[in-house]
Amino acid sequence: MADVDWRQIPPLASLRAFEAASRLGGFSAAARTLNVTPAAIIQQVRALEAHLDVSLVQRDGKSIVLTAAGTQLATHLQNGFGAIADGIAELRETEAARGLRVATTNFIVDALILPEIGAYWARHPGAEVAFMPGQCCQTVTPAFFNEHRADIVVMTGDKDWPGVISEPLLSCPVHVVGTPDLCRRAAKDLHAVPWIWTEEDRHMAGVMAQIGVCLERLTLVDLGSQRLEMSAVRAGAGLTLCAEVVARADLEAGTLEKMDIPIEIVTHYRIATLPGPRRRAVCNFIDWIHELAQSYQAKSPIQHNRDDVVLWQ
């Protein structure tokens, strides 16, 4: 297709008015279709004729008759506008059918989303949602969205991210957790039991120091992947430091306990999308996950005031 010289194209309003009048056989019918007055249609058609310096229509009572030039132009406009309408309809169908891609962390998928995903599908039958866990970063940017082809990002963060639309989702306290037996053994000396630790946990070294734990004195169990940490903690392989939401189900069930160690730290989670219009599927998921977060927050209000440290999980 050759490049379009838009300087040679008449105004779209006049082309629409003429196409409607030619297809429907009159100015009044075109006016009803375009929700304007017949006088406005006549004015647009006359302006088009002046722009092209050619007669396009002739009046025949209440109807119109196209000239040879008008017939030629009407055929091209109907084909062109028809192709545009088909393309827009195809795009809308494609977007409506496209599944939702949510980039987040392993922990938030396991702890907050998956336990309740059945309720989301019950509310939105047939909705396709694909999760991409493990995508952890401190700053979410448009490049992150594009790299992972994500529609929504749920990540830890306490401030707005540049270039994206983000909003707070959830804030929760941080605890040292482990099996009841391991917590009893560690009650007198936190160095007397193993701790689950991977290279991805290096950001927590300062927090460990704040609670009086020296990494050099610990027996560290490195599983090679943060994804495996909570399974190892449930198996009694060691203690860990985590956001309360991560261990919520185990704490409620009694399979894990939180140690009585005051930690004035809050983990913040945010939800983000790219700027611009949001698909209905995106809006539905965001509304739903906000409901989950509000329900959790009501059960687990933060009891302290400091929030100067954020754990990236």
Short mmCIF file of C-alpha atoms in Angstrom, two decimals:
data_model
loop_
_atom_site.label_atom_id
_atom_site.label_comp_id
_atom_site.label_asym_id
_atom_site.label_seq_id
_atom_site.Cartn_x
_atom_site.Cartn_y
_atom_site.Cartn_z
CA MET A 1 0.00 0.00 0.00
CA ALA A 2 1.35 3.42 -0.97
CA ASP A 3 1.91 6.04 1.71
CA VAL A 4 -1.17 8.19 2.31
CA ASP A 5 -0.76 11.91 1.69
CA TRP A 6 -3.16 13.16 4.35
CA ARG A 7 -2.97 16.68 2.97
CA GLN A 8 -4.95 15.46 -0.03
CA ILE A 9 -7.62 13.71 2.05
CA PRO A 10 -10.81 15.71 2.75
CA PRO A 11 -11.97 16.04 6.37
CA LEU A 12 -13.26 12.77 7.82
CA ALA A 13 -16.57 14.36 8.88
CA SER A 14 -17.43 15.21 5.28
CA LEU A 15 -16.47 11.75 4.05
CA ARG A 16 -18.63 10.12 6.74
CA ALA A 17 -21.58 12.34 5.89
CA PHE A 18 -21.35 11.58 2.16
CA GLU A 19 -20.86 7.83 2.71
CA ALA A 20 -23.92 7.63 4.93
CA ALA A 21 -26.06 9.73 2.56
CA SER A 22 -25.01 7.71 -0.47
CA ARG A 23 -25.55 4.36 1.24
CA LEU A 24 -28.93 5.29 2.79
CA GLY A 25 -30.22 7.31 -0.15
CA GLY A 26 -30.92 10.59 1.57
CA PHE A 27 -29.73 13.35 3.89
CA SER A 28 -32.36 12.73 6.57
CA ALA A 29 -31.51 9.03 6.88
CA ALA A 30 -27.80 9.88 7.09
CA ALA A 31 -28.56 12.49 9.78
CA ARG A 32 -30.40 9.93 11.91
CA THR A 33 -27.52 7.45 11.58
CA LEU A 34 -24.87 10.00 12.55
CA ASN A 35 -27.07 11.70 15.16
CA VAL A 36 -26.89 15.15 13.58
CA THR A 37 -29.33 17.38 11.68
CA PRO A 38 -30.04 16.99 7.93
CA ALA A 39 -28.71 20.51 7.46
CA ALA A 40 -25.37 19.42 8.94
CA ILE A 41 -25.19 16.49 6.50
CA ILE A 42 -25.97 18.77 3.55
CA GLN A 43 -23.32 21.23 4.69
CA GLN A 44 -20.69 18.48 4.97
CA VAL A 45 -21.52 17.05 1.54
CA ARG A 46 -21.38 20.50 -0.07
CA ALA A 47 -18.02 21.11 1.64
CA LEU A 48 -16.75 17.81 0.24
CA GLU A 49 -17.87 18.77 -3.26
CA ALA A 50 -16.10 22.10 -2.90
CA HIS A 51 -12.94 20.40 -1.64
CA LEU A 52 -12.92 17.99 -4.61
CA ASP A 53 -14.32 20.55 -7.08
CA VAL A 54 -16.82 18.01 -8.40
CA SER A 55 -20.57 17.38 -8.10
CA LEU A 56 -21.36 14.22 -6.12
CA VAL A 57 -25.12 14.23 -5.54
CA GLN A 58 -28.27 15.63 -7.06
CA ARG A 59 -31.57 16.15 -5.24
CA ASP A 60 -34.54 14.07 -6.43
CA GLY A 61 -37.42 15.06 -4.18
CA LYS A 62 -36.65 13.77 -0.69
CA SER A 63 -34.02 11.41 -2.04
CA ILE A 64 -30.67 11.95 -3.69
CA VAL A 65 -29.14 10.60 -6.87
CA LEU A 66 -25.42 10.09 -7.14
CA THR A 67 -23.51 11.46 -10.09
CA ALA A 68 -20.97 9.24 -11.82
CA ALA A 69 -18.25 10.80 -9.65
CA GLY A 70 -20.40 10.32 -6.56
CA THR A 71 -20.93 6.64 -7.37
CA GLN A 72 -17.20 6.13 -7.84
CA LEU A 73 -16.32 7.80 -4.55
CA ALA A 74 -19.15 6.10 -2.63
CA THR A 75 -17.91 2.66 -3.70
CA HIS A 76 -14.40 3.36 -2.42
CA LEU A 77 -15.65 4.90 0.82
CA GLN A 78 -17.98 1.99 1.57
CA ASN A 79 -15.16 -0.48 0.96
CA GLY A 80 -12.73 1.58 3.04
CA PHE A 81 -15.05 2.24 5.97
CA GLY A 82 -16.18 -1.39 5.82
CA ALA A 83 -12.57 -2.56 6.10
CA ILE A 84 -12.02 -0.22 9.05
CA ALA A 85 -15.17 -1.51 10.78
CA ASP A 86 -14.09 -5.12 10.20
CA GLY A 87 -10.62 -4.40 11.55
CA ILE A 88 -11.99 -2.76 14.69
CA ALA A 89 -14.45 -5.61 15.27
CA GLU A 90 -11.65 -8.16 14.84
CA LEU A 91 -9.42 -6.25 17.26
CA ARG A 92 -12.17 -6.10 19.88
CA GLU A 93 -12.88 -9.81 19.53
CA THR A 94 -9.18 -10.62 19.83
CA GLU A 95 -8.77 -8.46 22.92
CA ALA A 96 -11.93 -9.86 24.52
CA ALA A 97 -10.68 -13.42 23.99
CA ARG A 98 -7.09 -12.72 25.08
CA GLY A 99 -6.25 -14.13 28.47
CA LEU A 100 -4.94 -12.04 31.35
CA ARG A 101 -1.23 -12.19 32.24
CA VAL A 102 -0.30 -11.31 35.82
CA ALA A 103 3.37 -10.95 36.80
CA THR A 104 3.99 -11.30 40.51
CA THR A 105 6.11 -13.07 43.11
CA ASN A 106 5.99 -16.73 44.07
CA PHE A 107 4.86 -15.88 47.58
CA ILE A 108 1.91 -13.66 46.73
CA VAL A 109 0.57 -16.18 44.19
CA ASP A 110 0.74 -19.05 46.67
CA ALA A 111 -0.47 -17.14 49.72
CA LEU A 112 -3.07 -14.67 48.47
CA ILE A 113 -4.24 -15.48 44.95
CA LEU A 114 -4.39 -19.24 44.38
CA PRO A 115 -6.34 -20.10 47.56
CA GLU A 116 -9.20 -17.87 46.32
CA ILE A 117 -8.91 -18.21 42.54
CA GLY A 118 -11.96 -20.48 42.40
CA ALA A 119 -14.10 -17.60 43.64
CA TYR A 120 -12.74 -15.39 40.86
CA TRP A 121 -13.64 -17.94 38.19
CA ALA A 122 -17.07 -18.44 39.73
CA ARG A 123 -17.65 -14.71 39.37
CA HIS A 124 -16.13 -14.53 35.87
CA PRO A 125 -16.75 -17.90 34.14
CA GLY A 126 -14.39 -18.60 31.28
CA ALA A 127 -11.92 -15.88 32.26
CA GLU A 128 -8.37 -16.95 31.41
CA VAL A 129 -5.64 -15.86 33.83
CA ALA A 130 -1.99 -16.85 33.50
CA PHE A 131 0.38 -16.12 36.39
CA MET A 132 4.08 -15.50 35.95
CA PRO A 133 5.50 -15.93 39.46
CA GLY A 134 9.07 -15.31 40.40
CA GLN A 135 9.26 -11.95 38.60
CA CYS A 136 10.69 -9.96 41.49
CA CYS A 137 12.16 -6.49 41.04
CA GLN A 138 12.38 -3.33 43.09
CA THR A 139 11.22 -0.94 40.35
CA VAL A 140 8.45 -1.86 37.92
CA THR A 141 8.80 -0.01 34.61
CA PRO A 142 7.06 -0.11 31.21
CA ALA A 143 10.02 -2.18 29.99
CA PHE A 144 9.18 -4.82 32.64
CA PHE A 145 5.60 -5.02 31.34
CA ASN A 146 6.79 -5.36 27.76
CA GLU A 147 9.48 -7.93 28.58
CA HIS A 148 6.99 -10.22 30.33
CA ARG A 149 3.99 -9.29 28.17
CA ALA A 150 2.13 -8.56 31.40
CA ASP A 151 -1.25 -6.89 31.78
CA ILE A 152 -0.96 -6.52 35.56
CA VAL A 153 1.98 -6.54 37.96
CA VAL A 154 1.63 -7.29 41.69
CA MET A 155 4.92 -6.63 43.45
CA THR A 156 6.35 -5.33 46.70
CA GLY A 157 6.99 -1.60 46.85
CA ASP A 158 6.24 1.39 49.04
CA LYS A 159 6.30 4.16 46.40
CA ASP A 160 4.87 4.89 42.97
CA TRP A 161 6.80 3.37 40.07
CA PRO A 162 7.85 5.68 37.21
CA GLY A 163 5.98 5.43 33.93
CA VAL A 164 3.22 3.09 35.15
CA ILE A 165 -0.06 3.43 37.02
CA SER A 166 0.34 1.85 40.45
CA GLU A 167 -1.65 1.85 43.67
CA PRO A 168 -1.25 0.34 47.14
CA LEU A 169 -2.69 -3.15 47.49
CA LEU A 170 -1.68 -4.52 50.87
CA SER A 171 0.58 -3.82 53.83
CA CYS A 172 1.40 -6.45 56.43
CA PRO A 173 3.83 -7.07 59.31
CA VAL A 174 6.91 -9.26 59.17
CA HIS A 175 7.60 -12.21 61.50
CA VAL A 176 10.09 -14.94 62.23
CA VAL A 177 8.16 -18.17 61.63
CA GLY A 178 8.78 -21.87 61.94
CA THR A 179 7.20 -25.11 63.11
CA PRO A 180 6.05 -25.10 66.76
CA ASP A 181 8.87 -27.46 67.74
CA LEU A 182 11.52 -25.38 66.04
CA CYS A 183 10.20 -22.15 67.57
CA ARG A 184 10.41 -23.68 71.07
CA ARG A 185 14.00 -24.74 70.42
CA ALA A 186 14.88 -21.26 69.15
CA ALA A 187 13.16 -19.40 72.00
CA LYS A 188 16.36 -19.18 74.05
CA ASP A 189 18.83 -18.75 71.21
CA LEU A 190 17.95 -17.92 67.61
CA HIS A 191 21.37 -19.23 66.59
CA ALA A 192 20.65 -22.73 67.93
CA VAL A 193 18.45 -23.79 64.99
CA PRO A 194 18.87 -23.74 61.19
CA TRP A 195 17.54 -20.89 59.06
CA ILE A 196 16.27 -21.18 55.52
CA TRP A 197 18.35 -18.86 53.34
CA THR A 198 19.08 -18.35 49.66
CA GLU A 199 21.07 -15.80 47.71
CA GLU A 200 17.77 -14.04 46.95
CA ASP A 201 17.39 -13.34 50.70
CA ARG A 202 20.52 -11.17 50.92
CA HIS A 203 18.32 -8.07 51.18
CA MET A 204 17.23 -9.31 54.63
CA ALA A 205 20.70 -9.27 56.19
CA GLY A 206 20.13 -5.86 57.76
CA VAL A 207 16.78 -6.98 59.19
CA MET A 208 18.39 -10.06 60.71
CA ALA A 209 20.96 -7.84 62.39
CA GLN A 210 18.16 -5.67 63.81
CA ILE A 211 16.65 -8.67 65.61
CA GLY A 212 20.03 -9.76 66.98
CA VAL A 213 20.84 -12.54 64.54
CA CYS A 214 24.41 -12.86 63.25
CA LEU A 215 24.52 -14.63 59.89
CA GLU A 216 28.07 -15.84 60.50
CA ARG A 217 26.87 -17.84 63.52
CA LEU A 218 23.89 -19.44 61.81
CA THR A 219 23.45 -22.80 60.14
CA LEU A 220 22.00 -21.66 56.81
CA VAL A 221 19.99 -24.04 54.65
CA ASP A 222 20.34 -22.81 51.07
CA LEU A 223 17.79 -24.49 48.80
CA GLY A 224 18.93 -22.61 45.74
CA SER A 225 15.50 -21.11 45.11
CA GLN A 226 13.28 -18.83 47.15
CA ARG A 227 10.34 -20.75 45.67
CA LEU A 228 11.13 -23.70 47.97
CA GLU A 229 11.54 -21.77 51.22
CA MET A 230 8.05 -22.08 52.69
CA SER A 231 7.88 -25.80 51.91
CA ALA A 232 11.15 -26.27 53.79
CA VAL A 233 9.88 -24.20 56.73
CA ARG A 234 6.72 -26.33 56.93
CA ALA A 235 8.91 -29.44 56.93
CA GLY A 236 10.79 -28.13 59.97
CA ALA A 237 14.05 -27.56 58.11
CA GLY A 238 14.54 -24.11 59.59
CA LEU A 239 13.15 -20.74 60.57
CA THR A 240 12.55 -17.93 58.12
CA LEU A 241 11.74 -14.25 58.12
CA CYS A 242 8.67 -13.46 56.01
CA ALA A 243 5.70 -11.18 55.51
CA GLU A 244 2.68 -12.33 57.52
CA VAL A 245 0.53 -12.80 54.41
CA VAL A 246 3.00 -15.39 53.12
CA ALA A 247 2.53 -17.61 56.18
CA ARG A 248 -1.09 -16.69 56.94
CA ALA A 249 -2.72 -20.04 56.13
CA ASP A 250 -0.08 -21.99 58.09
CA LEU A 251 -0.33 -19.65 61.07
CA GLU A 252 -4.12 -20.02 61.12
CA ALA A 253 -3.83 -23.80 60.83
CA GLY A 254 -1.17 -24.02 63.56
CA THR A 255 1.37 -25.78 61.35
CA LEU A 256 3.63 -22.75 61.76
CA GLU A 257 4.04 -20.27 64.59
CA LYS A 258 5.45 -16.77 64.74
CA MET A 259 8.09 -16.14 67.35
CA ASP A 260 7.55 -13.43 69.95
CA ILE A 261 10.14 -11.10 68.47
CA PRO A 262 9.13 -7.45 68.00
CA ILE A 263 9.88 -6.48 64.40
CA GLU A 264 8.85 -2.98 63.41
CA ILE A 265 8.92 -3.66 59.69
CA VAL A 266 6.14 -3.58 57.13
CA THR A 267 6.00 -5.24 53.74
CA HIS A 268 4.04 -3.24 51.18
CA TYR A 269 2.49 -4.69 48.03
CA ARG A 270 1.40 -2.62 45.04
CA ILE A 271 -0.60 -3.39 41.89
CA ALA A 272 0.28 -1.75 38.58
CA THR A 273 -0.81 -1.46 34.96
CA LEU A 274 0.49 0.48 31.99
CA PRO A 275 -1.04 3.92 31.36
CA GLY A 276 -4.06 4.02 29.07
CA PRO A 277 -7.46 2.33 28.84
CA ARG A 278 -7.90 -0.87 30.87
CA ARG A 279 -9.59 -3.92 29.39
CA ARG A 280 -12.65 -5.20 31.22
CA ALA A 281 -10.72 -8.33 32.23
CA VAL A 282 -8.02 -6.15 33.82
CA CYS A 283 -10.60 -4.12 35.75
CA ASN A 284 -12.35 -7.29 36.94
CA PHE A 285 -9.12 -8.81 38.28
CA ILE A 286 -7.98 -5.60 39.97
CA ASP A 287 -11.36 -5.19 41.70
CA TRP A 288 -11.25 -8.80 42.87
CA ILE A 289 -7.70 -8.74 44.24
CA HIS A 290 -8.44 -5.49 46.07
CA GLU A 291 -11.33 -7.28 47.77
CA LEU A 292 -8.96 -10.08 48.82
CA ALA A 293 -6.47 -7.58 50.19
CA GLN A 294 -9.13 -5.65 52.10
CA SER A 295 -10.43 -8.88 53.62
CA TYR A 296 -6.93 -9.85 54.72
CA GLN A 297 -6.18 -6.37 56.04
CA ALA A 298 -9.33 -6.40 58.17
CA LYS A 299 -8.16 -9.63 59.84
CA SER A 300 -4.54 -8.56 60.24
CA PRO A 301 -4.31 -4.83 61.07
CA ILE A 302 -0.78 -3.52 61.46
CA GLN A 303 -0.11 -2.90 65.13
CA HIS A 304 2.98 -0.72 64.80
CA ASN A 305 3.82 2.64 63.34
CA ARG A 306 7.19 2.30 61.64
CA ASP A 307 7.36 1.27 58.01
CA ASP A 308 10.86 2.34 57.05
CA VAL A 309 11.99 -1.06 55.79
CA VAL A 310 10.43 -3.03 52.98
CA LEU A 311 11.04 -6.70 52.32
CA TRP A 312 11.02 -7.57 48.64
CA GLN A 313 9.16 -10.88 48.43
#
